XYZ file of C-alpha atoms in Angstrom:
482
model
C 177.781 -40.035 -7.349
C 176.558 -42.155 -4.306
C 178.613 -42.103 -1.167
C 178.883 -45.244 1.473
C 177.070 -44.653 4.529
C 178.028 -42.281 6.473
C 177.863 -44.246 10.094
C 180.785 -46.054 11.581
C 180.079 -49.898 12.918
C 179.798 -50.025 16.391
C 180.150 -53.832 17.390
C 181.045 -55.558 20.238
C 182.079 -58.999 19.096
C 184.303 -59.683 16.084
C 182.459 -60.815 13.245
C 183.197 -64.246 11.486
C 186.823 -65.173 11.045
C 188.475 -68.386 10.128
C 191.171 -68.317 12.772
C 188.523 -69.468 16.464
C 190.561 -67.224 18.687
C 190.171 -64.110 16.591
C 186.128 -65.022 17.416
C 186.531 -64.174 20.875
C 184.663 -61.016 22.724
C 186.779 -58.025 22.137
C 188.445 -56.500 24.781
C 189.238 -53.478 26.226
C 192.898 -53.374 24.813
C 191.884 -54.746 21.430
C 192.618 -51.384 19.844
C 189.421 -50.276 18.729
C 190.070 -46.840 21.131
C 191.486 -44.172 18.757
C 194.804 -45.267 17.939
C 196.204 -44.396 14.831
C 200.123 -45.824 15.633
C 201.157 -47.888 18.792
C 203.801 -49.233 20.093
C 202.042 -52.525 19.107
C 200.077 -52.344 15.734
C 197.692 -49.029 14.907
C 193.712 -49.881 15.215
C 191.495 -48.993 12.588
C 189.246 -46.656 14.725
C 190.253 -43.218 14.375
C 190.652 -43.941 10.370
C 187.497 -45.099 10.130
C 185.472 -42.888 12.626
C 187.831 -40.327 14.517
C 189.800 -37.417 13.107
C 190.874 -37.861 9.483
C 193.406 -35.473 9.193
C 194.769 -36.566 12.410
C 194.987 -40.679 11.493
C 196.258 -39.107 8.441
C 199.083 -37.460 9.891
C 200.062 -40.049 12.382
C 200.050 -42.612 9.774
C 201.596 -40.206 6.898
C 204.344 -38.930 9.289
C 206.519 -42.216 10.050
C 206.141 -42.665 6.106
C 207.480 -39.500 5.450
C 210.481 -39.839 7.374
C 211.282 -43.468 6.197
C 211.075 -42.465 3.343
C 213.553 -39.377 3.539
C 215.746 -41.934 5.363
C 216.377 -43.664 2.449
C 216.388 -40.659 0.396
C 219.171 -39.178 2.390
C 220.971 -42.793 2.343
C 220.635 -42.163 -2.161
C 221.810 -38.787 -1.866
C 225.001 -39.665 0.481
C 225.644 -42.427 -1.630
C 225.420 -39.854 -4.715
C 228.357 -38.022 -3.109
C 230.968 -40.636 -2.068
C 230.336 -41.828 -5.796
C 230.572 -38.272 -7.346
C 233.644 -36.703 -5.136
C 235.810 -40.205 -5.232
C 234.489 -41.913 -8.404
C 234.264 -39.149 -10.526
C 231.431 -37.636 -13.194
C 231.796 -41.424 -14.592
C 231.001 -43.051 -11.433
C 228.165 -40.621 -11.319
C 226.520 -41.288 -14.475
C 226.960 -45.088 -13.869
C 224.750 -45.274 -10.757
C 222.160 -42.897 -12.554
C 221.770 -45.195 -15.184
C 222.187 -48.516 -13.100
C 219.090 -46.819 -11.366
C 216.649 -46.962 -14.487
C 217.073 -50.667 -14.041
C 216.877 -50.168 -9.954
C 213.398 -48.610 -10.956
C 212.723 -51.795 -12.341
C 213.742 -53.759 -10.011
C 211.645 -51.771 -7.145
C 208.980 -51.634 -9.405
C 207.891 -55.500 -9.387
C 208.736 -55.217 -5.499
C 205.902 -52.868 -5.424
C 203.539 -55.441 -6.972
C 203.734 -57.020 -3.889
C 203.513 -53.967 -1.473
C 200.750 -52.130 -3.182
C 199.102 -55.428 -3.417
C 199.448 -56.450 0.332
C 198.456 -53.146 1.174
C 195.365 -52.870 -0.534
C 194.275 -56.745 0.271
C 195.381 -56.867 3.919
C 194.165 -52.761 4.765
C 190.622 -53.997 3.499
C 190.584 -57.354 5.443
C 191.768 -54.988 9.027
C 188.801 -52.450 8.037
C 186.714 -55.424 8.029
C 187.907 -56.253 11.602
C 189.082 -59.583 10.329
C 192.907 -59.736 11.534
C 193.610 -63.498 11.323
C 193.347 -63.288 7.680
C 195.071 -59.949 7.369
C 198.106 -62.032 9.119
C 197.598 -64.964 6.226
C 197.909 -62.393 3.541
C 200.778 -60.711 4.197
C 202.155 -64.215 5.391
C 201.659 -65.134 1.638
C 202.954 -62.263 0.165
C 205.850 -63.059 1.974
C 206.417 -66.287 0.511
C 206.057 -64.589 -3.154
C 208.220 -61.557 -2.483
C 210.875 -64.227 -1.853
C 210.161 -66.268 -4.659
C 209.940 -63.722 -6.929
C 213.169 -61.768 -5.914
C 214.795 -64.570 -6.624
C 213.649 -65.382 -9.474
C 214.601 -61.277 -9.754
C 218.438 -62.112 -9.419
C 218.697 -64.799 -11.289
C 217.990 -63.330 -14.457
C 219.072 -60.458 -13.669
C 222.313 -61.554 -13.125
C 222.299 -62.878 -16.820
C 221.144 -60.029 -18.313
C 223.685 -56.656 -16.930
C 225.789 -57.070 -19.897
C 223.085 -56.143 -22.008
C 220.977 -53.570 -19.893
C 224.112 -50.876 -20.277
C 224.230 -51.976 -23.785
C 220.997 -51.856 -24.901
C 221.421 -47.834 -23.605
C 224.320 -46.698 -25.502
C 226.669 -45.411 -22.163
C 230.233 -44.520 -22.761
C 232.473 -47.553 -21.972
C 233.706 -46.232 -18.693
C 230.032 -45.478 -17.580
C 228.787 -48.922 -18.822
C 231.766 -51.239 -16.813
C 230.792 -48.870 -13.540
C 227.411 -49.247 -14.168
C 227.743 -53.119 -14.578
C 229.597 -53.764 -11.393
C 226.945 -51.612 -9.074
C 223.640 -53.311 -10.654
C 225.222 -56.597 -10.461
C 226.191 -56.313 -6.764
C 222.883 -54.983 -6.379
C 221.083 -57.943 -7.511
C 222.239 -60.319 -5.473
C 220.494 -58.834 -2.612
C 216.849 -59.084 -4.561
C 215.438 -61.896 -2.710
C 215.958 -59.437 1.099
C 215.033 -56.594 -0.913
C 211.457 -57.699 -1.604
C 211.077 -59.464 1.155
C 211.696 -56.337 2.577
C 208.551 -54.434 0.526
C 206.282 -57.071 2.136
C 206.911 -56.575 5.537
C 206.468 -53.126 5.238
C 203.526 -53.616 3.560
C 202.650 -56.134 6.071
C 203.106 -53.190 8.882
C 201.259 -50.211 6.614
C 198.150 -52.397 5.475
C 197.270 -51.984 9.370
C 197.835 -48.664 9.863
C 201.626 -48.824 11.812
C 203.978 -46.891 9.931
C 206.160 -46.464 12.949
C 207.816 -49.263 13.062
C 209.283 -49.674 9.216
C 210.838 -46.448 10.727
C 212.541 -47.374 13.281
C 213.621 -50.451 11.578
C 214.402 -48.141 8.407
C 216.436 -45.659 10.923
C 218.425 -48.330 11.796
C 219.345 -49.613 8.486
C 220.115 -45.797 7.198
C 222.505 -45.418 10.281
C 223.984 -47.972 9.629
C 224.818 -47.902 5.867
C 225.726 -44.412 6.104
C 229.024 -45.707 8.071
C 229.594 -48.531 6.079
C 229.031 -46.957 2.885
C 232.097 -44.979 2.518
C 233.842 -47.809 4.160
C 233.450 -50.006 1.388
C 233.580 -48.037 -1.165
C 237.154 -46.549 -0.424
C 238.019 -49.535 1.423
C 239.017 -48.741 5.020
C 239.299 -50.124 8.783
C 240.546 -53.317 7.242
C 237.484 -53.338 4.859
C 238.139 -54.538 1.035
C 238.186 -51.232 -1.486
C 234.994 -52.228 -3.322
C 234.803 -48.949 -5.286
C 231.433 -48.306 -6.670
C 230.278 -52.232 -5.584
C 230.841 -51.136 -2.453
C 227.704 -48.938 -2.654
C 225.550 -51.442 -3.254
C 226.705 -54.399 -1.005
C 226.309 -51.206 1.721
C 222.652 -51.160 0.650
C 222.167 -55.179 0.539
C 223.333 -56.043 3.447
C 221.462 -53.495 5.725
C 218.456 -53.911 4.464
C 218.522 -57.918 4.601
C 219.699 -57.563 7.926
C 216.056 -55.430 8.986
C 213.837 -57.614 6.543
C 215.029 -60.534 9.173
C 213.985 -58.166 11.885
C 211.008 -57.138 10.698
C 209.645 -60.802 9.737
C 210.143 -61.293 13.419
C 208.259 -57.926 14.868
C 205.528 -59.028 12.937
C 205.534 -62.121 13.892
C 205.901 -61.644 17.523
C 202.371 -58.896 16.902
C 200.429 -61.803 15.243
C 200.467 -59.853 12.265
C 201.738 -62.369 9.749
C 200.931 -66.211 9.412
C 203.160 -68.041 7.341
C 201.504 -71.173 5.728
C 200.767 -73.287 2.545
C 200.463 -70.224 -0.483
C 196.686 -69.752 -0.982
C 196.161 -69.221 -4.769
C 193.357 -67.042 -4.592
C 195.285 -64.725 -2.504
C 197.988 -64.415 -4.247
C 195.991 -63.932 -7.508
C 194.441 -60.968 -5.177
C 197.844 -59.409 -4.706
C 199.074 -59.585 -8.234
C 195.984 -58.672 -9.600
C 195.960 -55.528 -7.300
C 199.645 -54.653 -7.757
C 200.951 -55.767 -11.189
C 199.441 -52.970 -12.906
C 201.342 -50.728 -10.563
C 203.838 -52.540 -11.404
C 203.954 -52.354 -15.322
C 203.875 -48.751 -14.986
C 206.876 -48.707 -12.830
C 208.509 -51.106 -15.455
C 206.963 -49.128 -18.426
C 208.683 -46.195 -16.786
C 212.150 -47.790 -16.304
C 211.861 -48.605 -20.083
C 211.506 -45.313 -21.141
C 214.017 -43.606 -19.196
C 216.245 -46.320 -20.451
C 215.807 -45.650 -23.997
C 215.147 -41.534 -22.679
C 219.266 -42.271 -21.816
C 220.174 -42.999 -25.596
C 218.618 -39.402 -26.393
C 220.317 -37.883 -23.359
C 223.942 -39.771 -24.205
C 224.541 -37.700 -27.217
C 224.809 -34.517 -25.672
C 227.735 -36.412 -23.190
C 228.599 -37.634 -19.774
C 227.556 -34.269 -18.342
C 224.149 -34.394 -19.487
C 223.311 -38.373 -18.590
C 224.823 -36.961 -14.709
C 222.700 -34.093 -14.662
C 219.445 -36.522 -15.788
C 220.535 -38.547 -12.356
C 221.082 -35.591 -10.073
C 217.922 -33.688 -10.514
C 216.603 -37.225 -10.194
C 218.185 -37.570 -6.751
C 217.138 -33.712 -5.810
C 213.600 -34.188 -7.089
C 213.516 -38.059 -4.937
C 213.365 -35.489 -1.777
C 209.846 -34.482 -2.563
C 209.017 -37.423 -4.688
C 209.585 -40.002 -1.255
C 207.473 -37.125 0.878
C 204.609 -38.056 -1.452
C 204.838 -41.306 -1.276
C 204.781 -41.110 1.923
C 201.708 -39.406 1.675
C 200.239 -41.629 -0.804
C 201.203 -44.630 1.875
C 199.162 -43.115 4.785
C 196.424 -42.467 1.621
C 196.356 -46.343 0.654
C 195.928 -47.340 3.912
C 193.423 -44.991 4.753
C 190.915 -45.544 1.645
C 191.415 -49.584 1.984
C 190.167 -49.676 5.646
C 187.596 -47.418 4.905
C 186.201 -49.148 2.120
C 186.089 -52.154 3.940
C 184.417 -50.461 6.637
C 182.124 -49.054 4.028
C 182.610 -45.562 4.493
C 183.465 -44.563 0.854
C 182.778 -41.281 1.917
C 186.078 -40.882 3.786
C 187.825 -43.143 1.452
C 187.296 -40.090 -0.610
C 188.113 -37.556 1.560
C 191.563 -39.188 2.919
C 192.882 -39.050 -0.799
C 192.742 -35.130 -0.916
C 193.432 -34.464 3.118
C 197.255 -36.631 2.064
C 197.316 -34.593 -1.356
C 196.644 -31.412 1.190
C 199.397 -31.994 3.404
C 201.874 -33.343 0.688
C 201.829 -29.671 -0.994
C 203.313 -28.029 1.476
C 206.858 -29.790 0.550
C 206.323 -29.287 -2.610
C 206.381 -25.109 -2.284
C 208.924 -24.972 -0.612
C 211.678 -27.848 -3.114
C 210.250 -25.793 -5.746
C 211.334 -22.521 -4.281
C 215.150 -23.927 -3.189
C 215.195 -25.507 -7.432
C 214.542 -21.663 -8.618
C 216.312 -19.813 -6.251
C 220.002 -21.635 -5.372
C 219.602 -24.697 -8.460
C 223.542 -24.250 -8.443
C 224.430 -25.054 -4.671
C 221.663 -28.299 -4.698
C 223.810 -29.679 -7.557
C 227.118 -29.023 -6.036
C 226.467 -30.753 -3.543
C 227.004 -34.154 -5.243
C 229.709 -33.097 -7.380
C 233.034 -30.478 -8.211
C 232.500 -31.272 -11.933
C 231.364 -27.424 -12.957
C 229.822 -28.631 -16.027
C 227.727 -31.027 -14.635
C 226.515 -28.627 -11.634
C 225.680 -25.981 -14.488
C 223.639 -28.513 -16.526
C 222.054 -29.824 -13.526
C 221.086 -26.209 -12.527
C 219.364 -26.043 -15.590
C 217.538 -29.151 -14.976
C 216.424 -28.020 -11.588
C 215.663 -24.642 -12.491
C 212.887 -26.192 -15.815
C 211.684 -28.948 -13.475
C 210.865 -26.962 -10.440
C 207.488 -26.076 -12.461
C 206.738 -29.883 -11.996
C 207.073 -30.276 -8.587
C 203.956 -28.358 -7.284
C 202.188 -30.815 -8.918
C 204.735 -34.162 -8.724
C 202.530 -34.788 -4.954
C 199.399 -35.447 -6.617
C 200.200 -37.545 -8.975
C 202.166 -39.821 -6.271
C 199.455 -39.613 -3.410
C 196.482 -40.289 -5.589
C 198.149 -43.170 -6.930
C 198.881 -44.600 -4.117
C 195.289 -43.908 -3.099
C 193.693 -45.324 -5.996
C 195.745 -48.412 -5.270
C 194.303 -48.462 -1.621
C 190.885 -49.033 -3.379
C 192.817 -51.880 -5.277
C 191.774 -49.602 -8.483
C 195.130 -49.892 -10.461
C 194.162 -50.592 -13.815
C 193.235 -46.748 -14.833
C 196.331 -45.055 -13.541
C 198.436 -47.548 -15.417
C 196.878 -46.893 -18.648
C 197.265 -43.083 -17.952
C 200.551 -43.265 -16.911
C 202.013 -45.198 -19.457
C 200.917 -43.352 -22.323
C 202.042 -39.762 -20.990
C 205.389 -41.565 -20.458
C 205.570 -42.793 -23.713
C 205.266 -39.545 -25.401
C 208.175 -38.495 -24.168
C 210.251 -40.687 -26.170
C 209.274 -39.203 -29.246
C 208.349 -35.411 -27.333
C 212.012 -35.472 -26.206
C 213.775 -36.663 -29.599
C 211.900 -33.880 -31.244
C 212.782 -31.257 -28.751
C 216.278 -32.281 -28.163
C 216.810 -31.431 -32.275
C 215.891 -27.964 -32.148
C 216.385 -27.096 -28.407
C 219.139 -29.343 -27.329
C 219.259 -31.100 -24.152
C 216.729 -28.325 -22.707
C 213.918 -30.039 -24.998
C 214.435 -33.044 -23.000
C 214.299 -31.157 -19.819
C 211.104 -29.469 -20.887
C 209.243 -32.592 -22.441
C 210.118 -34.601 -18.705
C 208.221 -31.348 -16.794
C 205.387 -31.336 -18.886
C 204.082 -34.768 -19.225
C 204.955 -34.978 -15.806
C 202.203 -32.041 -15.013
C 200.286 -34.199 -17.525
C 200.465 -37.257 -15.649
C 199.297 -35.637 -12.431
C 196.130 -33.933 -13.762
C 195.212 -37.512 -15.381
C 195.109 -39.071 -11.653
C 193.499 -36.063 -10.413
C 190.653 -36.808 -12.827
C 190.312 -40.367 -12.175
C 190.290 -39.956 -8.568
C 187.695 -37.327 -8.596
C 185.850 -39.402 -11.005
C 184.907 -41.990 -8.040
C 185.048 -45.090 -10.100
C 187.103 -46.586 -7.336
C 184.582 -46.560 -4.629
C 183.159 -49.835 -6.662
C 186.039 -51.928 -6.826
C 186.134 -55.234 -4.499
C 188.421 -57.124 -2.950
C-alpha cells in the first residue's frame, strides 16, 4: 500500500485560480496559521499539517452538537406526539419517517457531494472555485427539492398504503408527511449550505444557525400542535410545519453568512460540476433510499404483531438517533478531513483522520450502550405512558444495545469514504446487508416473534459496520479523483 507524501506544501502565493483576485499574494490573515474553526471560515492548515486529533476535534465538535440539536428537537417532538396524540400518533410519525429517510436521503446527494468536491478544491488552496461549487449545488438542492414536493405531494396516499398501517396510523401519518413536504425545497437548500460551511472546515457556524432553529421550534412545536397563544390546533401537522418553517427561516440565513464570507458564488449551473456532485453523492444516496425501502416493507412484517410493535420500531429508532447523529458528526469532521488532505496529497493523514473520528466516536457509543442494558424501561418512557409499548421498546433497546458499539464505525467511515468521493463500495455493501433483512426478519419473526426482527436489525447492522471497516482499511480510496 503506497502512502502520499508525507510533507505539507509550504507556498507563498496561491496557485492558479480562475477567479484574478484569488491570484493575489497571500496574506498574513489569509488563514493558513492553524485554524481549524473561526469566527470567519476554518483554514486548511492544521488539517493538513498541524495536530490531527486536534482539527479533528474542533471540526467534529460543532458537528456533534448540531447534530444532537436536532436530535433533541426529534425526540421532543416524539413526546408532544406520544403524551397528546396517543400510541397512534406515535406510530404515524415513525412510519412517516421511513419516507423522511428518503426524503433526507437525496438531500444528502447533494451534501456528501458538495463536501467531497468543494473540501478537495479548499485542500488545493483554490477557494474561488470552492465558492462556485457549493454556489451550484445550491441551485440543484433547490431544484431538486422541488421537484421533491411535487411528487411527493402526489404520492402520500400511497406511501402509508403500500405499508399496510392501521387506518388511524395511516390518516396521521398522511397529514405529517404531507405538511412535511411542502417545506422540501428549504430543506435541501438547507443540506447545501451546510455542506457549503463543512467542505471548508467551519462546523461552527451550521451550529449556531442550527441552535437557533432548535430553540426556536422547541417553543413553537407544542404550540402548534395543541394549538395555543392564538395559534391554530394543527395536531400532528403541527409538528412538521414547526420543523419547516425554522429551518427555511436559517437556510435564508445561512445563504447569506456564506455569502457575506465569499464562500459561495451563485452563477450559470456548470454541468461538469454538477455531474461531480451527483456522481459523488448519489450512491450515498441510493443507499439511504435503498434503506428507506426496506424499513418500509420491514413495517409490513412489524404491523402484524400491532400498533405496539410498529411504536417500539420508531422509539428505539429515536433512542438509537442519539448516538447515530454523534457519529455522523464524527463522520462530518472525517469527510472533511480526508477531502482536504487528499487534495493536499497527504493520503497518509487522509487515512489516519478516518480512525482518529472512529476513535473519538466510541466513546458515546459505551456509554448509550450501557444506559440501553441497564434502565431500557425509563429511555422508553420517556416518550410515552402506553406500558405496552415502553415494555416492547425495552426489549428493543435491551437486543440492540449490542449494535451500538459498533453503529460509530459504520457511520464515520462512511462518511469518510465519501470525503475521498469513494461512494460506490459502501453502497454496494450496504445495500445488500440491508436487504437480507427482509427475508432474515420474516424468517425470524415466524419462530421468534417480533424479537426475530429485533435480532436480524442488530446483526446486519454489526454486519454492515465490519464491511466499511474493511473497505476503508483496504485503501482503495486514496486513488479516487475529483
Amino acid at each position: 500500500m503506497t502512502a502520499g507524501p508525507s510533507h505539507a506544501p509550504s507556498v507563498s502565493t496561491r496557485p492558479p485560480d480562475p477567479d484574478p483576485a484569488a491570484a493575489l499574494p497571500l496574506g498574513s490573515r489569509e488563514g493558513l496559521a492553524p485554524v481549524a474553526v473561526t469566527a470567519e471560515h476554518a483554514a486548511v492548515e492544521l488539517v493538513t499539517a498541524g495536530d490531527l486529533p486536534r482539527a479533528i476535534r474542533r471540526i467534529a465538535l460543532p458537528a456533534v452538537a448540531s447534530n444532537l440539536l436536532m436530535t433533541l428537537f426529534a425526540s421532543v417532538d416524539a413526546y408532544w406526539v406520544g403524551t397528546r396524540v396517543g400510541a397512534a400518533g406515535l406510530a404515524a410519525v415513525s412510519t412517516a419517517i421511513f419516507w423522511v429517510w428518503m426524503i433526507v436521503a437525496l438531500a444528502e446527494m447533494v451534501g456528501v457531494g458538495v463536501t467531497a468536491v468543494a473540501a478537495r478544491r479548499h485542500g488545493e488552496r483554490r477557494r474561488a472555485e470552492a465558492a462556485r461549487v457549493v454556489g451550484d449545488a445550491l441551485l440543484l438542492a433547490l431544484a431538486l427539492g422541488t421537484l421533491v414536493a411535487v411528487v411527493g405531494a402526489h404520492l402520500v396516499p400511497w406511501l402509508f398504503a403500500v405499508m399496510h398501517t392501521p387506518p388511524d396510523v395511516s390518516a396521521l401519518g398522511r397529514a405529517y408527511l404531507a405538511t412535511y413536504l411542502l417545506g422540501a425545497p428549504l430543506l435541501y437548500g438547507f443540506f447545501a449550505v451546510d455542506a457549503g460551511f463543512r467542505a471548508a472546515g467551519d462546523t461552527r457556524t451550521p451550529f449556531v444557525l442550527l441552535a437557533a432553529s432548535v430553540a426556536v421550534t422547541l417553543v413553537l412545536d407544542p404550540l402548534l400542535i395543541l394549538g395555543a397563544w392564538g395559534l391554530p390546533r394543527l395536531g400532528i401537522a403541527g409538528a412538521a410545519v414547526a420543523t419547516v418553517a425554522t429551518r427555511g427561516a436559517v437556510f435564508l440565513m445561512g445563504v447569506a453568512i456564506l455569502h457575506r464570507r465569499g464562500l459561495v458564488r451563485v452563477g450559470r449551473p456548470r454541468t461538469a460540476t454538477v455531474a461531480a456532485i451527483c456522481r459523488v453523492g448519489l450512491p450515498t444516496a441510493l443507499t439511504g433510499s435503498f434503506f428507506s425501502i426496506i424499513y418500509v416493507l420491514l413495517t409490513r412484517t412489524t404491523t402484524h404483531f400491532g400498533t405496539p410493535a410498529l411504536a417500539a420500531l420508531g422509539l428505539g429508532h429515536r433512542v438509537e438517533s442519539w448516538l447515530y447523529m454523534m457519529a455522523v458528526g464524527f463522520g462530518a469532521a472525517a469527510a472533511a478531513a480526508v477531502g482536504q488532505n487528499l487534495g493536499a496529497g497527504r493520503a497518509d493523514r487522509a487515512a489516519r483522520a478516518g480512525w482518529v473520528s472512529v476513535g473519538y466516536a466510541l466513546l458515546p457509543a459505551f456509554v448509550l450502550a450501557a444506559l440501553m442494558l441497564a434502565v431500557p424501561a425509563t429511555l422508553a418512557g420517556a416518550f410515552t405512558r402506553d406500558a405496552v409499548v415502553v415494555a416492547e421498546t425495552a426489549r428493543y433497546l435491551r437486543i440492540a444495545a449490542v449494535a451500538q458499539l459498533v453503529l460509530c464505525v459504520e457511520v464515520v467511515l462512511e462518511g469518510a469514504l465519501g470525503g475521498a468521493g469513494d461512494t460506490v463500495p459502501p453502497m454496494l455493501a450496504s445495500t445488500t446487508l440491508t436487504a437480507s433483512r427482509l427475508p432474515l426478519a420474516a424468517w425470524s419473526a415466524a419462530r421468534w416473534g417480533v424479537v426475530g426482527i429485533w435480532w436480524t436489525i442488530t446483526l446486519t447492522a454489526v454486519a454492515r459496520a465490519v464491511a466499511m471497516a474493511l473497505l476503508w482499511r483496504s485503501g482503495r480510496w486514496r486513488h479516487r479523483s475529483l
